[in-house]
Every structure is written in structure tokens, then in C-alpha cells.
Amino acid sequence: MSASSDFAVGRPVYVIREGELDLAAPPEVAWSHVMNLTAWQNFKKFEHVSGPVGAEGELQAMLKDEPGSGKTPYFARTALLEPGKRIVWKLVREAPAPGDPALAVVDFSLTPTPEGSRFRYATFYECVTTDGDEQDWARQRDTYHGNIRTLIGTVMPKLQKLVKDATA
């Protein structure tokens, strides 16, 4: 890829987040809730585009209505699927606006615990910036890190509650 066709207008900002939370159900029960993304994340758009439905290679078009998630639609391809254990998506925006992640890799996994399961997430985002000086870039970096923190802080408690309510 040439510099002129790079995702970012200015210097990109990289946001990497990892975390985990305990879910009140074993992986074989919690998995269906993890995969029911529309139940714990607010999507304005969530539709199948191509590839085998629910399998590696599936491509979906998405647009979230969550704080920190970006303003433009994106495509998510299932890169790895280990049913009941792990899923990895590659996300790309065709025309990212400043403030939007242009590229992302999202990795969700479940492992059993004595009380249910542990949900782990690892995310990598490349965010679009505008051209500017070092101060402007630092401001944008702080904004993007805050946006991703907000997004994770908004959706993860929803997943935890969804699984808890389903097993109560």
C-alpha cells in the first residue's frame, strides 16, 4: 500500500485494548449470548453481505449507535471461528471520517471458570486523524482512546447483564 492510499489522512492513532469479565453461565450457554451482538450492542445496521452465514469468511455490514463507535458504516469479516470458544473479526471502513477507526481486529474468547465463564476481549484499532501539528495529533489520540474506553465501558456491562438475566 502506498502512502497516498493509506487509511489515515494524517498520522494514524493506534488503540489497543484488552480485558475480561466473568459471565454467570458456562461457555456452552454464554456463547449464544456473546454471538447475539444486537442484544448487547446498539446497531443501526447489521446485515449479511456475503460468505457462509455464521462461519469463517462471512462478511457483514454494520453501523453502531454506541458512544465512541464511530460515525460511518463498516464491514466485518469473520477471520476465525471456534464455536463456543473464540471468534476474531477484521473490520474495515470504506470511507472513514476523522474520528472513526479505519481498521480494526476484534478477538472475543470464552473459557470455563468454576462460576461460569470468563469472557476475554482484545481489540486493535487504527484511527483516522487529520493533518495537524504534534499537539493536534496528541489531542486526537486522547480522543480516540477515550472513545474506545467509552465504547467498551458501555457494551461490556450489557453483555454481563444479558447472560446473568438469561440464567436467572
Short mmCIF file of C-alpha atoms in Angstrom, two decimals:
data_model
loop_
_atom_site.label_atom_id
_atom_site.label_comp_id
_atom_site.label_asym_id
_atom_site.label_seq_id
_atom_site.Cartn_x
_atom_site.Cartn_y
_atom_site.Cartn_z
CA MET A 1 0.00 0.00 0.00
CA SER A 2 1.39 3.38 -0.90
CA ALA A 3 1.42 6.30 1.47
CA SER A 4 -1.20 8.04 -0.66
CA SER A 5 -3.63 5.14 -0.29
CA ASP A 6 -3.14 4.69 3.44
CA PHE A 7 -6.29 4.69 5.60
CA ALA A 8 -5.35 7.76 7.58
CA VAL A 9 -5.23 11.28 6.21
CA GLY A 10 -2.66 12.26 8.81
CA ARG A 11 -0.59 10.14 11.14
CA PRO A 12 -2.70 7.21 12.42
CA VAL A 13 -3.54 6.64 16.06
CA TYR A 14 -3.45 3.05 17.32
CA VAL A 15 -5.70 2.00 20.17
CA ILE A 16 -5.17 -1.44 21.71
CA ARG A 17 -7.45 -2.66 24.48
CA GLU A 18 -7.64 -5.97 26.30
CA GLY A 19 -9.85 -7.02 29.14
CA GLU A 20 -12.00 -9.68 30.63
CA LEU A 21 -15.17 -10.12 32.59
CA ASP A 22 -16.85 -13.02 34.32
CA LEU A 23 -20.14 -14.30 32.96
CA ALA A 24 -22.69 -16.18 35.07
CA ALA A 25 -23.01 -19.11 32.65
CA PRO A 26 -20.73 -21.83 31.28
CA PRO A 27 -19.27 -21.25 27.80
CA GLU A 28 -21.79 -23.53 26.11
CA VAL A 29 -24.61 -21.26 27.40
CA ALA A 30 -22.82 -17.89 27.30
CA TRP A 31 -21.61 -18.34 23.70
CA SER A 32 -25.03 -17.79 22.14
CA HIS A 33 -25.35 -14.50 24.04
CA VAL A 34 -21.86 -13.36 23.02
CA MET A 35 -22.74 -14.06 19.39
CA ASN A 36 -26.08 -12.25 19.65
CA LEU A 37 -24.32 -8.91 19.16
CA THR A 38 -27.50 -6.96 18.55
CA ALA A 39 -28.73 -7.88 22.05
CA TRP A 40 -25.82 -6.14 23.81
CA GLN A 41 -24.65 -3.58 21.27
CA ASN A 42 -26.85 -0.98 19.57
CA PHE A 43 -26.65 -1.40 15.82
CA LYS A 44 -28.39 0.87 13.34
CA LYS A 45 -27.28 -1.55 10.63
CA PHE A 46 -26.34 -5.22 10.94
CA GLU A 47 -26.73 -7.26 7.78
CA HIS A 48 -25.19 -10.21 5.97
CA VAL A 49 -23.33 -9.22 2.78
CA SER A 50 -21.62 -12.38 1.58
CA GLY A 51 -19.93 -15.62 2.58
CA PRO A 52 -21.24 -18.50 4.65
CA VAL A 53 -23.67 -17.27 7.31
CA GLY A 54 -22.28 -17.73 10.83
CA ALA A 55 -18.98 -19.15 9.61
CA GLU A 56 -15.43 -18.10 8.80
CA GLY A 57 -15.42 -15.82 5.79
CA GLU A 58 -18.83 -14.23 6.44
CA LEU A 59 -18.93 -10.53 5.62
CA GLN A 60 -21.40 -8.25 7.39
CA ALA A 61 -22.18 -4.55 7.01
CA MET A 62 -22.55 -2.76 10.35
CA LEU A 63 -23.15 0.63 11.85
CA LYS A 64 -23.28 1.05 15.62
CA ASP A 65 -25.20 3.58 17.62
CA GLU A 66 -22.94 3.44 20.67
CA PRO A 67 -20.84 6.18 22.24
CA GLY A 68 -17.31 6.00 20.83
CA SER A 69 -18.07 3.63 17.95
CA GLY A 70 -17.60 6.00 15.00
CA LYS A 71 -19.94 7.70 12.56
CA THR A 72 -19.62 5.72 9.32
CA PRO A 73 -20.62 2.14 8.38
CA TYR A 74 -18.03 -0.62 8.34
CA PHE A 75 -17.61 -4.18 7.15
CA ALA A 76 -16.73 -7.06 9.45
CA ARG A 77 -15.28 -10.32 8.14
CA THR A 78 -15.15 -13.38 10.38
CA ALA A 79 -11.46 -14.34 10.22
CA LEU A 80 -11.50 -17.16 12.78
CA LEU A 81 -14.34 -19.07 14.37
CA GLU A 82 -14.03 -21.73 17.07
CA PRO A 83 -17.70 -22.18 18.06
CA GLY A 84 -18.22 -21.89 21.80
CA LYS A 85 -14.66 -20.67 22.33
CA ARG A 86 -13.43 -17.86 20.11
CA ILE A 87 -14.22 -15.51 17.24
CA VAL A 88 -11.96 -12.98 15.51
CA TRP A 89 -13.22 -10.27 13.15
CA LYS A 90 -11.39 -7.91 10.85
CA LEU A 91 -13.26 -4.60 10.48
CA VAL A 92 -12.68 -2.10 7.68
CA ARG A 93 -14.38 1.17 6.82
CA GLU A 94 -14.53 2.13 3.14
CA ALA A 95 -14.57 5.87 3.80
CA PRO A 96 -13.64 6.57 7.42
CA ALA A 97 -14.29 10.04 8.70
CA PRO A 98 -11.86 11.71 11.08
CA GLY A 99 -12.76 10.27 14.46
CA ASP A 100 -13.55 6.80 13.08
CA PRO A 101 -11.44 3.68 13.35
CA ALA A 102 -10.44 2.81 9.76
CA LEU A 103 -9.28 -0.71 10.52
CA ALA A 104 -9.77 -2.97 13.50
CA VAL A 105 -9.24 -6.52 14.69
CA VAL A 106 -11.58 -7.73 17.43
CA ASP A 107 -10.95 -11.02 19.25
CA PHE A 108 -13.53 -12.48 21.68
CA SER A 109 -12.99 -15.72 23.61
CA LEU A 110 -14.66 -17.72 26.37
CA THR A 111 -13.06 -20.09 28.85
CA PRO A 112 -14.76 -22.06 31.62
CA THR A 113 -14.49 -20.99 35.26
CA PRO A 114 -15.96 -22.63 38.38
CA GLU A 115 -18.66 -19.91 38.46
CA GLY A 116 -19.45 -19.87 34.72
CA SER A 117 -17.10 -18.47 32.11
CA ARG A 118 -14.53 -15.77 31.52
CA PHE A 119 -15.07 -13.54 28.51
CA ARG A 120 -11.86 -12.04 27.12
CA TYR A 121 -11.59 -9.35 24.51
CA ALA A 122 -8.61 -7.98 22.65
CA THR A 123 -9.04 -5.11 20.21
CA PHE A 124 -6.74 -3.25 17.86
CA TYR A 125 -7.96 -0.08 16.15
CA GLU A 126 -6.25 2.15 13.61
CA CYS A 127 -7.95 5.54 13.79
CA VAL A 128 -8.10 8.26 11.17
CA THR A 129 -6.55 11.59 12.02
CA THR A 130 -6.44 14.91 10.27
CA ASP A 131 -3.21 16.62 9.37
CA GLY A 132 -2.01 18.83 12.14
CA ASP A 133 0.86 19.58 14.45
CA GLU A 134 2.04 17.38 17.32
CA GLN A 135 -0.39 18.99 19.77
CA ASP A 136 -3.32 18.37 17.46
CA TRP A 137 -2.27 14.73 16.93
CA ALA A 138 -1.97 14.23 20.72
CA ARG A 139 -5.45 15.70 21.22
CA GLN A 140 -6.87 13.34 18.60
CA ARG A 141 -5.03 10.39 20.16
CA ASP A 142 -6.54 11.17 23.56
CA THR A 143 -10.00 11.48 21.99
CA TYR A 144 -9.76 8.10 20.24
CA HIS A 145 -8.50 6.36 23.36
CA GLY A 146 -11.40 7.91 25.27
CA ASN A 147 -13.90 6.85 22.58
CA ILE A 148 -12.80 3.21 22.70
CA ARG A 149 -12.81 3.24 26.52
CA THR A 150 -16.35 4.61 26.41
CA LEU A 151 -17.47 2.00 23.88
CA ILE A 152 -16.06 -0.89 25.90
CA GLY A 153 -17.40 0.56 29.14
CA THR A 154 -20.86 0.81 27.57
CA VAL A 155 -21.23 -2.60 25.90
CA MET A 156 -19.44 -4.99 28.27
CA PRO A 157 -21.81 -4.44 31.22
CA LYS A 158 -24.70 -5.05 28.81
CA LEU A 159 -23.24 -8.45 27.87
CA GLN A 160 -22.71 -9.32 31.52
CA LYS A 161 -26.31 -8.40 32.38
CA LEU A 162 -27.71 -10.23 29.34
CA VAL A 163 -26.06 -13.50 30.38
CA LYS A 164 -26.99 -13.04 34.05
CA ASP A 165 -30.65 -12.33 33.21
CA ALA A 166 -30.82 -15.30 30.84
CA THR A 167 -29.57 -17.70 33.51
CA ALA A 168 -31.60 -16.30 36.43
#
